[in-house]
Coordinates of C-alpha atoms in Angstrom, one line a residue:
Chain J
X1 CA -53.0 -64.9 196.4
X2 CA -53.5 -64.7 192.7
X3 CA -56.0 -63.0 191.2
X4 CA -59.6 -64.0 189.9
X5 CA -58.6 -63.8 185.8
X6 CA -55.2 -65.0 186.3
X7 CA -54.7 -69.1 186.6
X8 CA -52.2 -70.2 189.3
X9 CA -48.9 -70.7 188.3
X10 CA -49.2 -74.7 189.1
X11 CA -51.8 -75.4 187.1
X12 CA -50.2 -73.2 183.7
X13 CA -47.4 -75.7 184.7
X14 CA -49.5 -78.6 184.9
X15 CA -51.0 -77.5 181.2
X16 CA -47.9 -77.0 179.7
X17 CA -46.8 -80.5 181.0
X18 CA -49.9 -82.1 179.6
X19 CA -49.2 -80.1 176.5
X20 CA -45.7 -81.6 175.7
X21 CA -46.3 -85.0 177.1
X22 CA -49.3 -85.2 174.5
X23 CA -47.2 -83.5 171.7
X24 CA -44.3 -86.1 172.0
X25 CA -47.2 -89.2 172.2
X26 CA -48.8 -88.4 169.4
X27 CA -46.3 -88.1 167.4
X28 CA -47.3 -89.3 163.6
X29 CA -45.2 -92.7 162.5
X30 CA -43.2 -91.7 159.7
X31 CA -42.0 -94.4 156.6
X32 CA -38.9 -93.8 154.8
X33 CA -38.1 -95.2 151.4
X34 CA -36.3 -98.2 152.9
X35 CA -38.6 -99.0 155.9
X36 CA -41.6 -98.9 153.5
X37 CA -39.8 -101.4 151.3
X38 CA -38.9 -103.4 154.0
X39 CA -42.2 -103.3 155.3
X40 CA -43.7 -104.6 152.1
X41 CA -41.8 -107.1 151.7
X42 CA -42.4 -108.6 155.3
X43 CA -45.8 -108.4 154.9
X44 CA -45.6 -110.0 151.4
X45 CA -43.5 -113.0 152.5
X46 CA -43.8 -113.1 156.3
X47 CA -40.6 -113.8 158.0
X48 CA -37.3 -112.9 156.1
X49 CA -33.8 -112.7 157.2
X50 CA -32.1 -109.1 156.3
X51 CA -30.0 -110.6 153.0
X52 CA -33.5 -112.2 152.3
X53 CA -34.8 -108.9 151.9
X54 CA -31.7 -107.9 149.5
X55 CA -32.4 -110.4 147.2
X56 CA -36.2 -109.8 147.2
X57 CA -35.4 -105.7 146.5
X58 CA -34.7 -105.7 143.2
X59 CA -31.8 -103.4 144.7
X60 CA -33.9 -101.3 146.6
X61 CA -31.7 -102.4 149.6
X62 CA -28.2 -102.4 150.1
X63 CA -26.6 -105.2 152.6
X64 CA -25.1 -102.3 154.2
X65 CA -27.9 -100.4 155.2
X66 CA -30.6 -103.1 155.6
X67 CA -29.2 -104.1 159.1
X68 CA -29.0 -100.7 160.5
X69 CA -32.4 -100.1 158.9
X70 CA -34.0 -103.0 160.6
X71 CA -32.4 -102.2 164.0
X72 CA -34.1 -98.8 163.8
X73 CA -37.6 -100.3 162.6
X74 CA -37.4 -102.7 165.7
X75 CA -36.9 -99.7 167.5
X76 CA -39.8 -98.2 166.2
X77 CA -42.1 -100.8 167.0
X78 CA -42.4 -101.5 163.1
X79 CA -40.4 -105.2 163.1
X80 CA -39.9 -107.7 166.0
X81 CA -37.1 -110.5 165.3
X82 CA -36.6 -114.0 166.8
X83 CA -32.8 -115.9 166.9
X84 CA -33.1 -118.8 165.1
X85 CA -30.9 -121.8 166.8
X86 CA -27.4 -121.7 165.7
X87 CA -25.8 -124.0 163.1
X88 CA -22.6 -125.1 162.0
X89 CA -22.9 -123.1 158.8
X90 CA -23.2 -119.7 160.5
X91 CA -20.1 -120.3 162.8
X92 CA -22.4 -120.8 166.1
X93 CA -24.3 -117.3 165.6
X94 CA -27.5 -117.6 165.3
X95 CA -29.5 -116.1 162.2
X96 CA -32.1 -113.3 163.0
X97 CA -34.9 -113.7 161.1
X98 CA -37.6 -110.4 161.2
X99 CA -41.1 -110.4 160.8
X100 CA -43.6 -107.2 160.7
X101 CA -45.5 -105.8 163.7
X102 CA -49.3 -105.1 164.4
X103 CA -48.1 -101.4 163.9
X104 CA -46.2 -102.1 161.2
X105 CA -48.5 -103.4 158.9
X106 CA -50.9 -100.8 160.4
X107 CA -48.0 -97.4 159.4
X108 CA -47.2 -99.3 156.2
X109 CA -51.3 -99.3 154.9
X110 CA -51.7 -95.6 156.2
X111 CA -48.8 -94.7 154.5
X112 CA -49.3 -96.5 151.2
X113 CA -53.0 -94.8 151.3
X114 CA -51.4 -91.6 152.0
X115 CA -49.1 -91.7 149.0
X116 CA -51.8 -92.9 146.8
X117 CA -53.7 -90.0 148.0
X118 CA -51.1 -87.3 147.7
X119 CA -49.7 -88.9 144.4
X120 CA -50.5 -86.1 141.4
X121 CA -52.5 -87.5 139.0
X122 CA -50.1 -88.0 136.3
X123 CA -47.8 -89.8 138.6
X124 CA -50.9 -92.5 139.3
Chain Q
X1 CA -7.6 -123.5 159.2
X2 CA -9.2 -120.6 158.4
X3 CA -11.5 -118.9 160.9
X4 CA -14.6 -118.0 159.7
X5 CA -15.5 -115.2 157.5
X6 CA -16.6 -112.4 159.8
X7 CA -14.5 -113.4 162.8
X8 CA -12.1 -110.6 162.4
X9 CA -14.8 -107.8 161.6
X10 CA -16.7 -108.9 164.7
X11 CA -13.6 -108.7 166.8
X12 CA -12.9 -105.2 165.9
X13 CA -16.3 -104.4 165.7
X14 CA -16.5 -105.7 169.3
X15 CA -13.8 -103.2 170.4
X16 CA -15.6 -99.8 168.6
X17 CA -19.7 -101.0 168.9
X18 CA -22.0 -100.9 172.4
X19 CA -23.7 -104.1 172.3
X20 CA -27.2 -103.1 171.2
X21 CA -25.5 -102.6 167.8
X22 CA -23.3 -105.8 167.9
X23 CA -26.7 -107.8 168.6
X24 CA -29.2 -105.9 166.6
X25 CA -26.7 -105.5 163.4
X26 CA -23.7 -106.6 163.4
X27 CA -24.1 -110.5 164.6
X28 CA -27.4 -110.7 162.1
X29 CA -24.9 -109.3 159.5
X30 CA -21.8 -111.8 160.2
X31 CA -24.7 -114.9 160.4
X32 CA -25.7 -114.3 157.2
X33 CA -22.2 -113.4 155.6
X34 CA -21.4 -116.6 157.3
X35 CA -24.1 -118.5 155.6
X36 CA -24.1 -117.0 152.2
X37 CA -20.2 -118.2 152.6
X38 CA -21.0 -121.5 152.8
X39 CA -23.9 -122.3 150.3
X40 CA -21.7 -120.6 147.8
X41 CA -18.3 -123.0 148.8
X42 CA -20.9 -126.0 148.9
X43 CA -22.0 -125.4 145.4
X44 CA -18.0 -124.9 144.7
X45 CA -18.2 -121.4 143.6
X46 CA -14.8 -120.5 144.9
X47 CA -14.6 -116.9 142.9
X48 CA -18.4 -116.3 144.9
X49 CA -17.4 -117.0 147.9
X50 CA -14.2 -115.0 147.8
X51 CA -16.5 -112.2 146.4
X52 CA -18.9 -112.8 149.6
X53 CA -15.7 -112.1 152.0
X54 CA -14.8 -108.7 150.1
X55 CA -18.6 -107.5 150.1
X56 CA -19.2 -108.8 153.7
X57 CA -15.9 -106.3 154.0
X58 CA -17.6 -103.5 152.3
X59 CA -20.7 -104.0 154.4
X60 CA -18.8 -103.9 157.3
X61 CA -17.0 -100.7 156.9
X62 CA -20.2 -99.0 155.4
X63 CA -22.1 -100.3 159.0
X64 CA -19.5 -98.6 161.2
X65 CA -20.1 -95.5 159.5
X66 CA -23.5 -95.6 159.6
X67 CA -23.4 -96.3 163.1
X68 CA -20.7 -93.9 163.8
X69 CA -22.4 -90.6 162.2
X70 CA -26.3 -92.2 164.3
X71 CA -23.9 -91.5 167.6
X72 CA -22.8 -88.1 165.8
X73 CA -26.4 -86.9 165.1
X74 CA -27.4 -88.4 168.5
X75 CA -25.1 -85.9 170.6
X76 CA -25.9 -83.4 168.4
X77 CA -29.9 -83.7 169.7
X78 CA -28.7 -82.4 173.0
X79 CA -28.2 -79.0 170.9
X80 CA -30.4 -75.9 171.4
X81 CA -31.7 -74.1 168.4
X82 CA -30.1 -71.0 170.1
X83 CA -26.4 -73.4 169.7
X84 CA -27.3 -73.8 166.2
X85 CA -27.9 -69.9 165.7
X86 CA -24.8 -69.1 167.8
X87 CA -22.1 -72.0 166.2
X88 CA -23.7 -71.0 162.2
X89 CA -22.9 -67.2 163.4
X90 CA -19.4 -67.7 164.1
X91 CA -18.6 -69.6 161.1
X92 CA -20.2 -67.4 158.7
X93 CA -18.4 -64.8 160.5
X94 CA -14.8 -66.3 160.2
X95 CA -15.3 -67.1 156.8
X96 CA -16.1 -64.0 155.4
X97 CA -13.1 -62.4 158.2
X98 CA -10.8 -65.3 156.7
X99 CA -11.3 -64.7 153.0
X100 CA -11.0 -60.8 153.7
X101 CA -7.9 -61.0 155.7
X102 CA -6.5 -63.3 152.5
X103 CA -7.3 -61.3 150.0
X104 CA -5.7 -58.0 152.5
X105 CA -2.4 -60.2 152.6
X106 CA -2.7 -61.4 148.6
X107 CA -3.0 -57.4 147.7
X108 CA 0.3 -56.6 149.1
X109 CA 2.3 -59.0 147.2
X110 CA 0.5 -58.6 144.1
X111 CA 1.0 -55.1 143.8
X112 CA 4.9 -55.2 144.5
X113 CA 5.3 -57.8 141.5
X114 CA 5.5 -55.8 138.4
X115 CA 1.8 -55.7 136.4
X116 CA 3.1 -57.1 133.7
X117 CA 4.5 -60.2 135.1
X118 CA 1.0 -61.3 136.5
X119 CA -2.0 -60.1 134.3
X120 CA -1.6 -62.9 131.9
X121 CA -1.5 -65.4 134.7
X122 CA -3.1 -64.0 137.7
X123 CA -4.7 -67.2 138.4
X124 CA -1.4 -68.5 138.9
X125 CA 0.1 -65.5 141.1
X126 CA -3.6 -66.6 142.9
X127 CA -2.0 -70.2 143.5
X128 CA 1.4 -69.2 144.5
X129 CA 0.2 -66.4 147.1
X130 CA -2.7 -68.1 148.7
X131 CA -0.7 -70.4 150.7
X132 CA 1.5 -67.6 152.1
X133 CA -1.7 -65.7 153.5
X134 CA -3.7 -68.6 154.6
X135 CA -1.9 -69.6 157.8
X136 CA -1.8 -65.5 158.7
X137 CA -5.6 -64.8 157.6
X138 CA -6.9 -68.1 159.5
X139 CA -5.8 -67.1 163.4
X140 CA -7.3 -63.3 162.7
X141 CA -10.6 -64.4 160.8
X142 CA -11.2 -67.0 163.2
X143 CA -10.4 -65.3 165.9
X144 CA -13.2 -62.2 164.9
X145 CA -15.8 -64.8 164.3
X146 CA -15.9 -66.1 167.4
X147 CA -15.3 -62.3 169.0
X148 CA -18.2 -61.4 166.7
X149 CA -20.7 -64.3 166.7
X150 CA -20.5 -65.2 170.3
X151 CA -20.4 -61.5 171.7
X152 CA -22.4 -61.5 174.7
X153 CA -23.6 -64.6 175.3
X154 CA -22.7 -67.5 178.1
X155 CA -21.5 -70.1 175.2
X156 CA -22.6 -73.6 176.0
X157 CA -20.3 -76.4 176.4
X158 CA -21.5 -77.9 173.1
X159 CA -20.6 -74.7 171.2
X160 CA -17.5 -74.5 173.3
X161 CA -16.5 -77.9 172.3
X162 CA -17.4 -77.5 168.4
X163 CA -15.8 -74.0 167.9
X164 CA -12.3 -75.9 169.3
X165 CA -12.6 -78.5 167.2
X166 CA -12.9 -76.3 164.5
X167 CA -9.7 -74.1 165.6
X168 CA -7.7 -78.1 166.1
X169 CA -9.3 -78.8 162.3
X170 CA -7.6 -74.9 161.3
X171 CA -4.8 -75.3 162.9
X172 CA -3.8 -79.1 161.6
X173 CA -4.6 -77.5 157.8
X174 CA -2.4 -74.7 158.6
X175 CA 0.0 -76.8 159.9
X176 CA 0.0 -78.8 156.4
X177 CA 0.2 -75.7 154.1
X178 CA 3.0 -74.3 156.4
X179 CA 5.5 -77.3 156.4
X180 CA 4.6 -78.3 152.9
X181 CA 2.6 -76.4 150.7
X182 CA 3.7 -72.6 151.2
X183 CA 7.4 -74.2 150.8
X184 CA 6.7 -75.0 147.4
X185 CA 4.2 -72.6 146.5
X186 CA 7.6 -69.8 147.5
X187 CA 9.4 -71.1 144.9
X188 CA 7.4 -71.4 142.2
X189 CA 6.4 -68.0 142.7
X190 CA 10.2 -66.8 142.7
X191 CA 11.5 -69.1 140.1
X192 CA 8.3 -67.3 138.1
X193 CA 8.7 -63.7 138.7
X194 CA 12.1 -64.4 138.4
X195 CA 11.7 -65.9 134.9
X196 CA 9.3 -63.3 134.4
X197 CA 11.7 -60.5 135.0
X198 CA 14.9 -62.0 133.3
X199 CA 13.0 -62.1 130.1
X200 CA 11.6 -58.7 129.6
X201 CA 15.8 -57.8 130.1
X202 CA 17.0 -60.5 127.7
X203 CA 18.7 -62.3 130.9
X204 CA 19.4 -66.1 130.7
X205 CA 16.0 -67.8 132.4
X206 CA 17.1 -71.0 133.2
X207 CA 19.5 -70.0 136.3
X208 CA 18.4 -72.4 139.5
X209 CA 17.1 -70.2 141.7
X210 CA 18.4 -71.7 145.1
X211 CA 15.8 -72.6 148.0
X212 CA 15.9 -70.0 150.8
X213 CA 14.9 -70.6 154.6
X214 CA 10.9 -69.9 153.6
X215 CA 11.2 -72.3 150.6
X216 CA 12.4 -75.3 152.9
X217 CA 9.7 -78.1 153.3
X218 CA 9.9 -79.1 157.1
X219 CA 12.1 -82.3 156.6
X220 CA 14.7 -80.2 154.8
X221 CA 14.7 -77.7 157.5
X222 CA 15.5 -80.8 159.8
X223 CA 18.0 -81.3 157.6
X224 CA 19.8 -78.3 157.7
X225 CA 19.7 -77.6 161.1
X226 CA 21.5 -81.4 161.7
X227 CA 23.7 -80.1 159.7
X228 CA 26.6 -78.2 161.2
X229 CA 27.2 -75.0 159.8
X230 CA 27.8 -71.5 161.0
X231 CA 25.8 -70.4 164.2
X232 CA 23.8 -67.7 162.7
X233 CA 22.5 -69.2 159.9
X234 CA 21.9 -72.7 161.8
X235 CA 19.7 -70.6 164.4
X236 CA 17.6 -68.6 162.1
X237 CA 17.2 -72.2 160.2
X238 CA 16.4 -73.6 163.9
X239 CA 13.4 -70.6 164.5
X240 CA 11.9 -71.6 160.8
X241 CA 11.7 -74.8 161.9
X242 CA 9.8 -74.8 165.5
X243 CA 7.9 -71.8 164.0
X244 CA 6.3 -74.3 161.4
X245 CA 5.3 -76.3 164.1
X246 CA 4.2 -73.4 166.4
X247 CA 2.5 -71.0 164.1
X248 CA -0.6 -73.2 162.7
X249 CA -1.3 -73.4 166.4
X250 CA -2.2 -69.3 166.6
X251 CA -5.2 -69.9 165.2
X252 CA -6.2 -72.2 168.4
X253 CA -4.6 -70.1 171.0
X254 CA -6.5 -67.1 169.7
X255 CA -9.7 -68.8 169.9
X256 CA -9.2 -69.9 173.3
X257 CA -8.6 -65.9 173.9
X258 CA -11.5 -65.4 172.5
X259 CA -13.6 -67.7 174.0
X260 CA -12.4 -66.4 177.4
X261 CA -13.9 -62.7 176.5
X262 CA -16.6 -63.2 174.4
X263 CA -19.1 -62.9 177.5
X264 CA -17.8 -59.4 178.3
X265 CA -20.4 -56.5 177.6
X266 CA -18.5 -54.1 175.5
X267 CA -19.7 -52.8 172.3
X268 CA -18.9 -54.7 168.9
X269 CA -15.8 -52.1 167.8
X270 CA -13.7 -52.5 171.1
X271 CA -14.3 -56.2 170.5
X272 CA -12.7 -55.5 167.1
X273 CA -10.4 -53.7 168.3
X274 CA -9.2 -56.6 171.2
X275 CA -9.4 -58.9 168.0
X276 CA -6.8 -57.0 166.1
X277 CA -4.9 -55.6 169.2
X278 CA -4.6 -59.3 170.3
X279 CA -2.9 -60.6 166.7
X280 CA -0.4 -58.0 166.4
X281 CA 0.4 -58.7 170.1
X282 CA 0.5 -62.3 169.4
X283 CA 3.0 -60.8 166.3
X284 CA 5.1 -58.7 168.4
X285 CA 6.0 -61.6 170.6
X286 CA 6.2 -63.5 168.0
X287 CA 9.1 -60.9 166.3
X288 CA 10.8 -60.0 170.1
X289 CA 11.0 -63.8 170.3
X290 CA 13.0 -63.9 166.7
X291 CA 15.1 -61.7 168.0
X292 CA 15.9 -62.9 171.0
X293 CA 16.4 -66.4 169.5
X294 CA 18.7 -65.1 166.4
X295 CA 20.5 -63.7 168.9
X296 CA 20.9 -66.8 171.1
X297 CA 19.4 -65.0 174.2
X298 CA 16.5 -67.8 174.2
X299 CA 16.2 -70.9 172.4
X300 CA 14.8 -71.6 169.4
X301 CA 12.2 -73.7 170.6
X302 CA 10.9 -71.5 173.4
X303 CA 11.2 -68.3 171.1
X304 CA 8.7 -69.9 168.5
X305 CA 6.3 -71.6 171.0
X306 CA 6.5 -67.9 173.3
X307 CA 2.9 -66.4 171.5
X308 CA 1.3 -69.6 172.0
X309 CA 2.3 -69.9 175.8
X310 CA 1.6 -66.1 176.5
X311 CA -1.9 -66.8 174.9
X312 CA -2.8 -69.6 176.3
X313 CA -1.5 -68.5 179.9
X314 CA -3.9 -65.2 179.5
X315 CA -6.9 -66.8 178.2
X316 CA -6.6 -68.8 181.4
X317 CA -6.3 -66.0 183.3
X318 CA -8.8 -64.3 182.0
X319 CA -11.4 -67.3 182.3
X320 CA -10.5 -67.5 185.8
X321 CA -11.8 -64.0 186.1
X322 CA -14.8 -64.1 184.0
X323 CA -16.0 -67.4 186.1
X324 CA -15.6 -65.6 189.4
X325 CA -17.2 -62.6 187.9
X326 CA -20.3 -64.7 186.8
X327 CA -20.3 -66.4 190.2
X328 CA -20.3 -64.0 192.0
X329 CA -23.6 -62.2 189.7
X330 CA -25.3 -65.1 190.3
X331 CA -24.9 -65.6 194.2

């Protein structure tokens, strides 16, 4: 039997468990400079397809990352997309057209505020 | 009539991508390629569209990569920080072993050719020896950086995996400095010291110096030994040739040595001295293999490839051993 002072080995276990389930859940959403942008921009203009969102950059994007950047913001839970019907123009493959999340709009505010907040005051 | 634009990236990309990343980036990528093709051919901008194909191109091939190193750096989660430690180890180990044992091999040289023919262009003596040592100091320094760095440690398959990759990576550089660059680097170093030489004793400096069997590039070794001449020379030309394409490999049948005895608990200098005892051995067959060959006891082939086979055979020998030995600690 274990002694009065000393927990059972189950329940340090059981801790433990708790402790890393709760560390990987509340994990704090991160931005990057290209998800933030992207972010913006969707909640600017709404829906946007990803050379949409080249154009609107100012060359903040490149067409060769925004695609891989989007994928990972879907992902994230930041974007959802929706295929639009296929047309002639695109060869029968239909265009994906990406609009931000509850959660994005949600990361994008926090993090604009926390960049606002952390910004030196010359920077401002 | 032409296929689309797109049709051929998505093809490949089809053969190389899972399909999460052919929905999620590449088919968004070729629809809009696809219609940025068109509105620019509808409003007859010919040069546009073209320059829509070559970008969509460029996109493509930066995607892959992107995609490619995402994989890289996913496997690479699975990685301990204790991996990290024990894979940074061994290559900060064989570095500093590497660039010791070259500068060991570059003194020896450098002190036979007069002083005077190099302390004006040391920097060039630098060039023409480094090559020579390289494929030498790589098999010893690598070898005592993984000795070193994974001494007493059950090496994970991840480690295991990355430390022969790095050997393959060695091995296929010293392959290219051996059949290629040493060649050349030889005789400019000769035709210099040469030159050198003849001119402090008023000699004429512009005699050809002709190409001995260590200044042959691989192809012309080919060459020569196609060619029929007398048997001596023809099987010493024969050696040079499989030895270019044996030696580089030292540097991965040491490791594999290596890797078979780094769980052993004996203190740091006996694994030191195993290191060393190991390359000379690897040397000495190497040189009994010359022999033999020069003599026509063995072929050439066999004779060049003999330190390779011997080292492979008792790494996995000794593997063998060091599994049962752990098996049976564990039952």
């Amino acid at each position: 039997m274990f002694a009065a002072s000393q927990p059972p080995l189950l329940i340090i276990s059981l801790t433990t468990c708790k402790i890393s389930d709760v560390s990987t859940s509340l994990r704090v959403p991160t931005l990057s400079g290209k998800e933030s942008v992207i972010l913006e921009l969707l909640v600017r203009d709404g829906e946007l397809y990803g050379l949409q969102l080249v154009a609107a950059s100012k060359r903040r994007l490149k067409r060769g990352t925004v695609y891989v950047t989007l994928g990972r913001m879907e992902d994230k839970g930041y974007v959802t997309s929706r295929l639009e019907d296929p047309s002639p123009e695109s060869g029968g493959l239909p265009r994906r057209v990406y609009r931000p999340t509850a959660l994005g709009r949600r990361v994008l505010m926090a993090w604009t505020d926390v960049v606002r907040r952390l910004m030196p005051e010359f920077g401002r | 009539m032409t296929p689309p634009p797109g049709d051929r990236l998505r093809a490949i990309a089809m053969r190389v991508c899972d399909g999460k990343t052919i929905e999620r980036v590449i088919d968004p990528m070729v629809a809009d390629l696809r219609i940025e093709h068109h509105n620019a051919l509808t409003l007859g901008q010919l040069w546009k569209s073209r320059w829509i194909r070559f970008a969509g191109c460029l996109t493509f091939i930066q995607v892959l990569v992107i995609c490619g190193c995402q994989r890289v750096l996913q496997r690479a989660e699975g990685w301990t920080a204790d991996d990290h430690r024990a894979l940074g180890r061994t290559i900060g180990i064989s570095t500093v072993a590497i660039v010791a044992a070259t500068l060991l091999l570059l003194a020896a040289p450098m002190r036979i050719v007069p002083v005077r023919a190099y302390t004006s262009d040391w920097w060039r003596m630098l060039a023409y020896l480094t090559p020579q040592a390289i494929p030498l100091a790589l098999p010893v320094g690598f070898t005592l950086g993984i000795l070193w760095g994974l001494r007493r440690r059950a090496v994970s398959r991840h480690v295991k995996t990355a430390v022969l990759t790095l050997a393959i990576i060695c091995s296929l550089g010293s392959f290219g400095t051996m059949a290629w660059i040493r060649p050349a680097a030889n005789q400019a170093f000769r035709e210099f010291t040469f030159s050198r030489i003849a001119r402090d004793r008023n000699a004429p400096t512009d005699t050809a110096l002709p190409r001995g069997t260590n200044e042959l590039t691989l192809a012309e070794l080919r060459q020569r030994m196609d060619s029929p001449h007398a048997h001596h020379i023809d099987r010493n030309i024969a050696f040079t040739y499989h030895m270019v394409w044996a030696l580089p490999w030292a540097t991965l049948a040491l490791a594999l040595f290596a890797l078979s005895i780094n769980s052993w608990h004996i203190r740091s200098i006996s694994l030191a001295v195993i290191g060393f005892s190991t390359y000379l051995g690897y040397y000495l067959v190497l040189v009994a293999g010359r022999t033999y060959a020069l003599d026509g006891t063995l072929p050439a082939f066999v004779a060049a490839w003999l330190p390779n086979i011997v080292c492979a055979a008792s790494s996995a020998a000794l593997a063998k051993v060091s599994s049962t030995q752990t098996n049976v600690g564990l039952a």
